[in-house]
XYZ file of C-alpha atoms in Angstrom:
721
model
C -54.380 -32.524 -30.250
C -55.823 -36.035 -30.256
C -57.946 -36.768 -33.311
C -61.405 -38.324 -32.817
C -63.010 -39.821 -35.931
C -62.534 -38.308 -39.339
C -63.335 -40.374 -42.353
C -65.312 -43.522 -42.906
C -64.922 -44.536 -46.512
C -67.830 -46.588 -47.863
C -67.044 -48.456 -51.072
C -70.214 -49.755 -52.708
C -69.624 -52.742 -54.954
C -70.505 -56.376 -54.966
C -69.156 -56.617 -51.420
C -69.551 -53.152 -49.848
C -67.425 -52.514 -46.767
C -66.812 -49.663 -44.315
C -63.167 -48.749 -43.750
C -61.886 -46.584 -40.909
C -58.957 -44.180 -41.205
C -55.594 -45.979 -41.446
C -53.267 -45.744 -38.441
C -49.491 -45.237 -38.621
C -47.611 -46.228 -35.474
C -44.519 -44.346 -34.327
C -43.195 -40.793 -34.576
C -40.568 -41.393 -37.308
C -41.020 -40.211 -40.891
C -40.527 -42.905 -43.527
C -40.307 -43.232 -47.316
C -41.065 -46.153 -49.625
C -41.118 -46.486 -53.403
C -42.797 -48.629 -56.035
C -41.166 -51.909 -57.206
C -37.998 -51.485 -59.254
C -37.041 -48.163 -57.667
C -34.790 -47.536 -54.692
C -35.321 -44.548 -52.392
C -33.789 -43.053 -49.279
C -35.081 -40.336 -46.903
C -32.391 -37.978 -45.663
C -32.219 -37.453 -41.912
C -33.695 -34.190 -40.689
C -35.304 -31.375 -42.623
C -33.524 -29.353 -45.332
C -33.716 -25.737 -46.459
C -36.528 -24.949 -48.891
C -34.495 -23.347 -51.727
C -35.930 -24.216 -55.164
C -33.266 -22.283 -57.078
C -33.399 -21.308 -60.760
C -34.398 -23.471 -63.711
C -31.508 -25.202 -65.498
C -31.376 -27.154 -68.733
C -31.373 -30.924 -68.485
C -28.100 -32.495 -69.758
C -30.068 -35.515 -70.946
C -32.809 -37.732 -69.542
C -33.600 -36.692 -65.931
C -36.062 -37.862 -63.309
C -38.767 -35.293 -62.415
C -42.034 -35.333 -60.365
C -45.166 -35.299 -62.485
C -48.016 -35.588 -59.943
C -48.939 -35.302 -56.273
C -51.573 -37.243 -54.331
C -52.393 -37.019 -50.617
C -54.066 -39.334 -48.133
C -55.104 -38.687 -44.561
C -53.893 -41.140 -41.921
C -53.626 -41.214 -38.134
C -50.156 -41.152 -36.569
C -50.615 -42.893 -33.217
C -48.188 -42.828 -30.306
C -50.492 -44.880 -28.083
C -53.786 -46.641 -28.595
C -55.798 -43.489 -27.866
C -53.228 -40.759 -28.633
C -53.352 -40.065 -32.368
C -52.780 -37.007 -34.559
C -53.916 -36.257 -38.073
C -51.166 -36.799 -40.650
C -50.880 -36.173 -44.412
C -49.297 -38.914 -46.529
C -47.888 -37.705 -49.891
C -47.487 -39.854 -53.039
C -45.082 -38.386 -55.667
C -45.342 -39.744 -59.211
C -42.079 -39.725 -61.201
C -41.250 -39.831 -64.923
C -38.205 -39.538 -67.213
C -37.904 -36.163 -68.928
C -35.564 -35.224 -71.832
C -33.400 -37.108 -74.424
C -29.732 -37.730 -75.130
C -28.448 -35.397 -77.836
C -26.811 -37.128 -80.834
C -23.439 -35.589 -81.941
C -23.801 -33.919 -85.393
C -20.420 -35.160 -86.734
C -21.313 -38.808 -86.061
C -24.557 -38.556 -88.029
C -22.864 -36.720 -90.939
C -19.723 -38.761 -91.323
C -20.843 -42.073 -89.838
C -18.185 -42.089 -87.133
C -18.584 -44.895 -84.608
C -19.813 -43.924 -81.172
C -17.299 -43.608 -78.388
C -17.869 -46.306 -75.718
C -17.215 -43.660 -73.040
C -20.135 -41.632 -74.422
C -22.395 -44.670 -74.739
C -21.865 -45.717 -71.124
C -23.914 -42.853 -69.484
C -26.836 -43.619 -71.793
C -27.116 -47.109 -70.361
C -26.636 -46.029 -66.733
C -29.328 -45.642 -64.089
C -30.849 -42.257 -63.222
C -30.663 -40.658 -59.802
C -32.624 -37.638 -58.550
C -32.901 -35.582 -55.365
C -36.607 -34.811 -54.912
C -37.570 -32.049 -52.452
C -40.991 -32.177 -50.779
C -42.132 -28.908 -49.165
C -45.072 -28.735 -46.745
C -46.752 -25.662 -45.216
C -49.666 -25.612 -42.771
C -49.720 -22.656 -40.376
C -47.715 -22.499 -38.170
C -45.707 -25.484 -39.495
C -43.288 -25.419 -42.459
C -41.068 -28.358 -43.418
C -38.890 -29.542 -46.299
C -37.614 -33.105 -46.683
C -35.200 -34.587 -49.249
C -35.817 -37.908 -50.979
C -33.069 -39.642 -52.954
C -34.549 -41.816 -55.734
C -32.681 -44.097 -58.167
C -34.143 -45.692 -61.314
C -32.395 -48.669 -62.972
C -31.290 -48.331 -66.588
C -33.922 -50.829 -67.730
C -36.727 -48.424 -66.702
C -35.192 -45.306 -68.217
C -37.483 -44.539 -71.163
C -37.790 -40.825 -72.083
C -41.323 -39.529 -71.541
C -42.422 -42.651 -69.613
C -43.578 -42.943 -65.975
C -41.244 -45.006 -63.790
C -43.338 -45.279 -60.587
C -43.801 -43.294 -57.400
C -42.319 -42.645 -53.975
C -44.492 -42.286 -50.834
C -43.580 -40.094 -47.861
C -45.372 -40.443 -44.546
C -46.122 -38.165 -43.070
C -46.636 -34.446 -42.327
C -48.614 -33.752 -39.150
C -51.281 -31.055 -39.394
C -54.020 -29.525 -37.250
C -57.743 -30.024 -37.677
C -59.327 -27.666 -40.179
C -55.946 -26.430 -41.465
C -55.169 -25.513 -45.070
C -52.057 -27.367 -46.280
C -49.868 -26.525 -49.277
C -47.425 -28.983 -50.789
C -44.681 -28.384 -53.393
C -42.323 -30.826 -55.080
C -39.251 -30.216 -57.275
C -35.776 -31.632 -57.915
C -32.334 -30.301 -57.097
C -31.204 -28.950 -59.495
C -34.643 -27.875 -60.774
C -35.346 -28.870 -64.391
C -39.012 -27.785 -64.524
C -41.592 -25.707 -62.671
C -42.381 -27.120 -59.220
C -45.605 -29.044 -58.659
C -48.025 -27.705 -56.034
C -51.170 -28.904 -54.278
C -53.524 -27.158 -51.799
C -55.901 -29.097 -49.537
C -58.348 -28.164 -46.756
C -58.329 -30.640 -43.858
C -61.584 -31.567 -42.116
C -62.795 -29.791 -38.975
C -62.407 -31.585 -35.668
C -66.106 -31.252 -34.767
C -67.278 -33.171 -37.818
C -67.247 -36.734 -39.051
C -67.178 -37.269 -42.799
C -68.746 -40.339 -44.377
C -67.179 -40.595 -47.824
C -69.336 -42.816 -50.035
C -67.140 -43.987 -52.914
C -69.733 -44.766 -55.599
C -69.551 -44.111 -59.354
C -71.307 -41.061 -60.688
C -75.036 -41.398 -61.440
C -75.203 -44.603 -59.362
C -78.231 -44.372 -57.032
C -77.980 -45.944 -53.593
C -79.626 -45.876 -50.179
C -77.854 -44.915 -46.942
C -79.285 -45.382 -43.469
C -77.924 -44.576 -40.010
C -79.624 -46.332 -37.100
C -79.179 -47.317 -33.454
C -78.888 -51.031 -32.998
C -80.494 -51.388 -29.570
C -80.281 -54.674 -27.695
C -82.800 -55.816 -26.654
C -85.368 -54.352 -28.978
C -85.641 -53.493 -32.676
C -83.288 -51.117 -34.460
C -84.224 -47.470 -34.107
C -83.819 -45.464 -37.361
C -82.055 -42.159 -37.053
C -81.226 -40.959 -40.588
C -82.176 -42.235 -44.074
C -81.516 -40.854 -47.559
C -81.654 -42.004 -51.194
C -78.593 -40.508 -52.870
C -76.573 -40.455 -56.069
C -72.870 -41.214 -55.880
C -70.361 -40.081 -54.961
C -71.342 -38.395 -51.668
C -69.798 -37.003 -48.484
C -72.088 -36.855 -45.435
C -71.023 -34.701 -42.469
C -71.947 -35.645 -38.890
C -71.087 -34.125 -35.526
C -68.576 -36.260 -33.649
C -70.745 -36.123 -30.504
C -73.423 -38.108 -32.380
C -71.217 -41.175 -32.536
C -72.204 -43.818 -29.988
C -71.317 -47.536 -29.728
C -74.605 -48.757 -31.211
C -74.584 -46.387 -34.213
C -74.574 -48.494 -37.379
C -74.397 -47.722 -41.104
C -76.326 -49.536 -43.820
C -75.786 -49.070 -47.574
C -77.395 -50.704 -50.622
C -78.045 -50.160 -54.341
C -81.458 -48.837 -55.300
C -82.206 -51.938 -57.331
C -84.630 -54.814 -56.824
C -83.359 -57.520 -54.463
C -80.116 -55.637 -53.769
C -77.987 -56.774 -50.873
C -77.906 -54.516 -47.825
C -74.640 -54.324 -45.934
C -74.457 -53.058 -42.338
C -71.552 -52.346 -40.052
C -71.232 -50.823 -36.565
C -67.702 -49.326 -36.542
C -67.888 -47.555 -33.158
C -68.790 -50.481 -30.933
C -65.371 -50.682 -29.235
C -64.362 -47.031 -29.431
C -63.889 -45.539 -25.919
C -64.824 -42.052 -27.116
C -68.141 -43.331 -28.430
C -68.819 -44.803 -24.986
C -68.094 -41.424 -23.402
C -70.570 -39.814 -25.810
C -73.159 -42.386 -24.766
C -72.832 -41.512 -21.081
C -73.054 -37.798 -21.910
C -76.290 -38.422 -23.798
C -77.848 -40.576 -21.042
C -80.464 -38.872 -18.808
C -82.377 -39.862 -15.680
C -86.036 -38.862 -15.526
C -88.626 -38.969 -12.710
C -91.960 -40.526 -13.654
C -94.927 -39.775 -11.330
C -95.769 -40.953 -8.812
C -92.721 -43.052 -7.758
C -90.988 -44.320 -10.935
C -87.896 -43.378 -12.900
C -86.291 -44.116 -16.265
C -82.832 -44.019 -17.823
C -83.011 -42.616 -21.372
C -80.102 -43.464 -23.694
C -79.701 -44.297 -27.417
C -77.873 -47.576 -26.596
C -78.057 -50.197 -23.893
C -75.769 -49.636 -20.908
C -74.075 -52.354 -18.829
C -74.717 -50.606 -15.513
C -76.339 -50.960 -12.114
C -78.567 -48.518 -10.246
C -78.982 -47.894 -6.541
C -80.548 -45.295 -4.280
C -78.401 -43.036 -2.082
C -78.862 -40.281 0.505
C -77.324 -36.902 -0.362
C -76.650 -34.587 2.580
C -76.783 -30.817 1.900
C -73.161 -30.340 3.036
C -71.886 -31.521 -0.371
C -70.341 -34.795 0.814
C -70.567 -38.079 -1.091
C -73.981 -39.582 -1.650
C -74.261 -42.556 0.752
C -75.750 -45.712 -0.807
C -78.807 -47.197 0.887
C -77.432 -50.752 0.609
C -78.579 -52.505 2.712
C -81.532 -52.437 3.000
C -82.235 -51.499 -0.643
C -80.357 -53.759 -3.128
C -78.677 -52.867 -6.436
C -80.341 -53.836 -9.683
C -79.345 -53.909 -13.360
C -80.531 -51.035 -15.508
C -82.658 -51.443 -18.612
C -82.580 -48.259 -20.658
C -85.755 -46.562 -21.843
C -87.868 -48.585 -19.402
C -89.769 -47.319 -16.356
C -88.527 -48.663 -13.005
C -90.423 -48.403 -9.711
C -88.939 -46.865 -6.559
C -89.335 -49.253 -3.596
C -90.373 -46.307 -1.414
C -93.486 -45.147 0.380
C -92.844 -41.452 -0.215
C -90.333 -39.287 -2.058
C -87.713 -37.009 -0.514
C -85.419 -34.388 -2.136
C -82.319 -35.983 -0.558
C -82.903 -39.405 -2.180
C -80.888 -39.717 -5.412
C -80.290 -42.375 -8.071
C -76.743 -43.525 -8.807
C -75.927 -45.339 -12.060
C -72.467 -46.902 -12.250
C -70.444 -49.452 -14.158
C -68.008 -51.925 -12.685
C -65.285 -49.278 -13.127
C -66.802 -46.070 -11.747
C -69.917 -44.041 -11.100
C -71.256 -42.405 -14.246
C -74.535 -40.665 -13.342
C -76.212 -39.291 -10.223
C -79.484 -37.406 -10.130
C -81.667 -36.259 -7.222
C -84.919 -36.622 -9.107
C -87.207 -35.050 -6.502
C -85.176 -31.856 -6.188
C -87.368 -30.047 -8.751
C -90.755 -31.096 -7.338
C -90.002 -31.176 -3.593
C -87.492 -28.325 -3.376
C -83.796 -28.188 -2.485
C -81.932 -30.616 -0.238
C -83.001 -30.606 3.431
C -80.901 -30.896 6.567
C -82.812 -34.001 7.689
C -81.296 -36.913 9.572
C -81.877 -40.300 7.914
C -82.496 -43.060 10.454
C -82.044 -46.702 9.417
C -84.119 -49.220 11.339
C -82.853 -52.808 11.276
C -85.138 -55.701 12.252
C -83.735 -58.971 13.483
C -85.170 -62.239 14.764
C -87.698 -62.181 17.609
C -88.697 -58.635 16.633
C -85.346 -57.144 17.712
C -85.043 -53.590 16.417
C -82.182 -51.084 16.357
C -81.893 -47.539 15.041
C -78.815 -45.805 13.679
C -78.299 -42.435 11.974
C -76.647 -42.291 8.555
C -73.648 -39.930 8.794
C -70.454 -39.465 6.700
C -68.536 -41.664 9.148
C -71.110 -44.471 8.880
C -74.342 -45.450 10.587
C -74.101 -44.215 14.213
C -76.317 -45.943 16.859
C -78.612 -43.381 18.457
C -77.898 -44.430 22.037
C -74.103 -44.367 21.904
C -71.249 -42.316 23.367
C -69.843 -41.227 20.002
C -68.958 -37.548 19.491
C -71.214 -37.081 16.434
C -74.325 -34.976 16.086
C -76.567 -38.027 15.896
C -75.137 -39.464 19.139
C -75.607 -36.154 20.981
C -79.237 -35.958 19.805
C -79.920 -39.688 20.052
C -82.587 -39.495 22.746
C -84.600 -36.642 21.171
C -84.430 -38.284 17.719
C -85.745 -41.564 19.153
C -88.654 -39.649 20.706
C -89.350 -37.973 17.333
C -89.635 -41.389 15.649
C -91.977 -42.686 18.362
C -94.134 -39.550 18.284
C -94.549 -39.609 14.500
C -92.538 -36.428 13.766
C -90.282 -38.307 11.301
C -91.310 -39.190 7.738
C -91.227 -42.936 6.946
C -89.700 -43.439 3.495
C -89.537 -47.224 3.289
C -90.904 -50.202 5.213
C -89.866 -53.791 4.568
C -89.235 -57.096 6.232
C -85.623 -56.198 6.987
C -86.241 -52.711 8.344
C -87.372 -49.168 7.601
C -86.077 -45.707 6.708
C -87.030 -42.507 8.533
C -86.260 -38.866 7.658
C -86.268 -36.698 10.802
C -86.281 -32.866 10.496
C -83.458 -31.069 12.319
C -84.731 -27.462 12.180
C -85.669 -27.195 15.851
C -82.265 -28.489 16.955
C -80.489 -26.178 14.547
C -82.382 -23.151 15.955
C -81.193 -23.946 19.477
C -77.657 -24.367 18.296
C -77.755 -21.107 16.368
C -78.828 -19.206 19.474
C -75.655 -20.347 21.224
C -73.611 -19.566 18.144
C -75.004 -16.030 18.010
C -74.127 -15.427 21.637
C -70.593 -16.689 21.041
C -70.275 -14.479 17.951
C -71.409 -11.392 19.880
C -68.893 -12.102 22.626
C -66.135 -12.624 20.077
C -67.075 -9.402 18.283
C -66.839 -7.461 21.562
C -63.397 -8.886 22.275
C -62.202 -8.066 18.773
C -63.529 -4.523 19.081
C -61.544 -3.986 22.267
C -58.400 -5.376 20.641
C -58.866 -3.045 17.685
C -59.179 -0.067 19.999
C -56.003 -1.051 21.821
C -54.051 -1.477 18.606
C -55.485 1.561 16.837
C -52.563 3.864 17.544
C -50.028 1.149 16.705
C -51.728 0.409 13.395
C -51.807 4.082 12.468
C -48.131 4.450 13.283
C -47.242 1.344 11.273
C -49.266 2.650 8.338
C -47.330 5.948 8.403
C -43.894 4.383 8.869
C -41.423 4.769 5.997
C -38.738 2.339 4.857
C -35.061 3.269 5.221
C -32.036 1.266 3.990
C -28.750 2.039 5.803
C -25.496 1.528 3.884
C -22.105 1.958 5.524
C -18.500 0.757 5.303
C -17.517 -1.612 8.124
C -14.336 0.269 9.111
C -14.061 -1.370 12.533
C -16.123 -2.968 15.302
C -16.682 0.339 17.117
C -18.168 1.961 14.025
C -20.426 -1.075 13.488
C -21.749 -0.689 17.052
C -22.424 2.980 16.328
C -24.373 2.064 13.152
C -26.331 -0.559 15.077
C -27.282 2.005 17.727
C -28.463 4.440 15.022
C -30.532 1.747 13.303
C -32.185 0.713 16.591
C -33.002 4.329 17.449
C -34.546 4.950 14.002
C -36.587 1.760 14.315
C -38.293 3.190 17.438
C -39.556 6.359 15.678
C -41.014 4.251 13.965
C -39.151 3.668 10.721
C -38.886 0.345 8.901
C -35.105 0.057 8.925
C -33.052 -2.402 6.860
C -29.341 -2.802 7.650
C -26.907 -5.625 6.935
C -26.119 -5.983 10.661
C -29.591 -7.472 11.096
C -29.436 -9.677 8.001
C -26.225 -11.687 8.355
C -27.882 -14.979 7.410
C -29.432 -13.535 4.245
C -26.110 -11.904 3.327
C -24.256 -15.184 3.694
C -26.857 -17.056 1.646
C -27.414 -14.476 -1.130
C -24.181 -12.494 -1.164
C -23.868 -8.720 -0.524
C -24.733 -7.620 -4.077
C -27.912 -9.725 -4.366
C -29.005 -8.687 -0.874
C -28.478 -5.004 -1.670
C -30.374 -5.293 -4.992
C -33.398 -6.832 -3.268
C -33.424 -4.346 -0.361
C -32.899 -1.303 -2.592
C -35.681 -2.331 -4.986
C -38.145 -2.980 -2.146
C -37.255 0.253 -0.321
C -37.659 2.466 -3.404
C -40.851 0.727 -4.559
C -42.404 1.457 -1.150
C -41.434 5.153 -1.342
C -38.547 4.803 1.098
C -35.061 6.276 1.127
C -31.492 4.899 1.002
C -29.178 6.383 3.665
C -25.422 6.563 2.901
C -23.348 6.761 6.101
C -19.963 8.208 5.162
C -16.827 7.267 7.071
C -13.110 7.372 6.146
C -13.376 3.833 4.769
C -16.531 4.659 2.778
C -14.953 7.815 1.349
C -11.842 5.843 0.373
C -13.957 3.254 -1.477
C -15.898 5.991 -3.293
C -12.701 7.783 -4.302
C -11.246 4.537 -5.596
C -14.333 3.903 -7.777
C -14.389 7.482 -9.066
C -10.657 7.637 -9.858
C -10.338 4.150 -11.403
C -13.767 3.036 -12.695
C -12.286 0.259 -14.814
C -11.309 -1.900 -11.840
C -13.435 -2.889 -8.869
C -12.191 -2.368 -5.316
C -10.205 -5.077 -3.614
C -11.672 -8.020 -1.788
C -13.974 -7.156 1.092
C -15.708 -9.090 3.849
C -18.599 -11.419 3.070
C -21.044 -8.949 4.699
C -19.738 -5.660 3.193
C -22.905 -4.441 1.437
C -21.507 -0.927 0.943
C -18.618 -2.077 -1.270
C -20.970 -4.330 -3.242
C -23.522 -1.533 -3.722
C -21.219 1.055 -5.281
C -21.672 -0.365 -8.779
C -25.409 0.391 -8.483
C -25.253 3.618 -6.467
C -22.846 5.576 -8.658
C -24.963 5.389 -11.877
C -27.941 6.908 -9.993
C -25.795 9.872 -8.929
C -24.034 10.253 -12.282
C -27.351 10.251 -14.194
C -29.212 12.556 -11.802
C -31.639 9.984 -10.402
C -30.442 10.255 -6.791
C -32.446 13.282 -5.423
C -35.489 12.162 -3.510
C -34.214 8.585 -3.269
C -30.918 8.966 -1.355
C -29.791 10.838 1.763
C -26.208 11.223 3.065
C -25.000 11.433 6.677
C -21.728 11.404 8.640
C -20.716 11.709 12.297
C -19.320 15.074 13.445
C -16.076 13.902 15.026
C -15.287 11.266 12.399
C -15.427 13.243 9.145
C -15.355 16.882 8.098
C -18.169 18.244 5.880
C -15.809 18.740 2.911
C -14.658 15.116 3.042
C -17.846 13.837 1.372
C -17.145 13.538 -2.374
C -18.786 16.293 -4.417
C -20.748 13.784 -6.479
C -22.778 12.736 -3.425
C -23.617 16.294 -2.407
C -26.411 16.368 -4.991
C -28.594 14.967 -2.188
C -28.973 16.311 1.372
C -25.969 15.372 3.564
C -26.465 15.755 7.335
C -23.972 15.874 10.182
C -24.888 13.686 13.162
C -25.896 14.265 15.852
C -25.873 18.073 15.349
C -28.406 17.971 12.469
C -30.583 15.137 13.778
C -33.947 17.034 13.540
C -33.438 17.838 9.855
C -32.157 14.300 9.228
C -35.217 12.703 10.865
C -37.607 15.020 9.044
C -36.095 14.034 5.685
C -36.291 10.322 6.531
C -39.960 10.431 7.560
C -40.926 12.468 4.492
C -44.535 13.723 4.186
C -45.498 11.881 7.399
C -42.991 13.856 9.478
C -44.501 15.326 12.686
C -44.432 18.983 13.797
C -41.023 20.604 14.455
C -41.431 20.400 18.251
C -42.168 16.681 17.912
C -39.130 16.255 15.647
C -36.960 17.931 18.268
C -38.195 15.463 20.910
C -37.452 12.513 18.662
C -34.013 13.919 17.804
C -33.251 14.156 21.510
C -34.302 10.512 21.955
C -32.037 9.401 19.120
C -29.144 11.485 20.438
C -29.430 9.893 23.893
C -29.485 6.427 22.272
C -26.344 7.224 20.247
C -24.324 8.728 23.089
C -23.000 5.457 24.643
C -21.905 4.165 21.228
C -20.296 7.524 20.424
C -18.390 7.530 23.720
C -17.042 4.031 23.127
C -16.226 4.703 19.478
C -14.265 7.937 19.927
C -11.487 8.559 22.421
C -12.429 10.916 25.269
C -9.872 13.551 26.420
C -7.360 12.216 28.877
C -7.964 8.523 28.182
C -5.851 5.987 26.344
C -8.602 4.462 24.171
C -8.963 5.068 20.483
C -11.628 4.783 17.790
C -12.119 0.999 18.085
C -11.481 -1.675 20.677
C -7.801 -2.286 21.429
C -6.563 0.388 18.982
C -3.702 2.598 20.172
C -3.949 6.365 20.294
C -1.407 6.821 17.552
C -3.223 4.332 15.353
C -6.502 6.190 15.670
C -5.013 9.552 14.863
C -3.047 8.059 11.951
C -6.151 6.407 10.545
C -8.230 9.595 10.868
C -5.493 11.653 9.247
C -5.142 9.141 6.431
C -8.952 9.042 5.960
C -9.233 12.839 5.800
C -6.313 13.080 3.384
C -7.807 10.359 1.227
C -11.265 12.019 1.314
C -9.811 15.367 0.205
C -7.741 13.748 -2.543
C -4.477 14.916 -0.974
C -2.737 11.525 -1.368
C -1.453 10.186 -4.676
C -3.511 7.390 -6.206
C -0.881 4.708 -5.441
C -0.850 5.760 -1.786
C -4.589 6.474 -1.532
C -5.559 2.877 -2.212
C -4.178 1.655 1.123
C -3.252 3.144 4.546
C 0.416 3.558 5.550
C 2.181 0.159 5.863
C 2.470 0.205 9.658
C -1.093 1.402 10.067
C -2.356 -1.180 7.568
C -0.780 -4.116 9.485
C -2.075 -2.847 12.831
C -5.561 -2.397 11.377
C -5.490 -5.966 9.946
C -4.588 -7.295 13.424
C -7.418 -5.273 14.903
C -9.918 -6.725 12.396
C -8.804 -10.276 13.239
C -9.251 -9.620 16.969
C -12.699 -8.163 16.322
C -13.762 -11.248 14.397
C -12.600 -13.512 17.238
C -14.637 -11.504 19.709
C -17.759 -11.884 17.475
C -17.337 -15.661 17.320
C -17.203 -15.810 21.104
């Protein structure tokens, strides 16, 4: 989150100054070291694995101290986050061990052994940082030249900037080397809260000093706000909302003739200016004066405006009333004869409006629906009246389509008869507030008559639609799934779906959703329809045919491989992967219903797995089938019989065209020969009963398969036409 103000460090000396928190620009972490050392920050974070203590082979570089400093990491001028800068102090630890035989016998040192003692030292320093919910570890590579390697002596420091942290967080920092030659250093620090500002007065202990906070108002003398005599060092906590541009700080020693130093660090801070506008208040002073109260001066202008009760923008009364500069904490007179609750004061800068207050709202009541008339006076006593509306000032005697134009004549009579309140009178014109209650009452009478007429019409419409609404409320959802064996069977399914839709049932079938099937694909379409149907308490209807039974047998006998390619709209083949688990796991009862047509399939042809739910023969068992579909809302048995008869009559033409009648040459589908139909039915029944071997069951006989493929192609051409 953006950081407001945190620390102002006051250093009291011969030349006391006030320093703001240092800013670091850019998101990259950096490292720098003291003169004589070289350091490098590894890219990216590393794992925080201190490891076990090991013995130093000689002089090694180790961290000896940690110091932190708070800075601001800024990405833009006003987008800054709190950041912790860490300073790691380093020293040389350990000595070179002298060989015992050299000391005893005086043997000269080997130059190869002497060389490491005169070499530079290098260390990998790990810096670990934790501040919930952040945890980081960085690796610093530091090298010390041989000239600075003195056992037990400090060699300098390396600075890492920086770890970002949240306001008020507790941070923990560890430092150690890899490998680790000593116990790791650690430091815990509590960061300041975001609602506070801390003034850190850096003064030696027992040094007495004075500290004063005041508002430097221009014009006018300084206004004291806070004063204390203190003993250093001190930290003073302020709320960040108290900071305004004119807030200044003064500090001095409590000694005779001491120099007082003042600074105003928030003069250019945009957040301090926002605090100033939040603290500013407009007040009404009886009888017709007002005042802007604020701790600092404001470069703003004030004007009067008219606020309509409809919540639109407040319309400035310029002309005839001019703008004027605002002087804070000073009473200003309203150039009005009388007050009105709709007259407000706007205070704005050159950038935008900052304050608006309808000062008479408390004493004169809420806003009124009055019409403000502006009278303009020209040379030779020429006068004109217009009404102030959101679209502008509308002349009273005009042909505009506004309320003021429609009531122009009556409003002019109200002004002449003294029924309007005069708010202002000057050389350039006048302002009048005319009540609109009597016109509103007339309008409301017409509105009430229109509302009564509308209510009567709506009541009649509700009566007419009552039965339809009740039927729609009782209707149940049904999803029909079938295998598209041929065009004749599809027409039969379409006839069944249309007949069920008239019961009424809310029927979903892929025949009516070709566009959605092409866009989503059969599997996605089936998933969506099945989920919606079951969530609404509906039922999924499985229409079995020879093709459907063959697909089911194929899935049941060879579950490891999906069926062959099917048409782009074959929802039945796509749905098997979701249907079969419901039946295998016992979730199908109550959610699925089976059905088949009498002359197309025998009762035993339906696979045993699907007989765990009711399976009906159509049209012979239509009453039971309809009763199951409609569920608890099913009508009486005599009513079910009537509806079954209606459905049977609707199915009869499709049944006649789908199945060959005795003595005719037509088969089960359009342009299919008699032998083809009988062969297909025989193959379907044999497949359904499992009488064909698996290799044969996966496809019809070769001659029948080619003739059926030709039939499918002809059917598709007919659909395109």
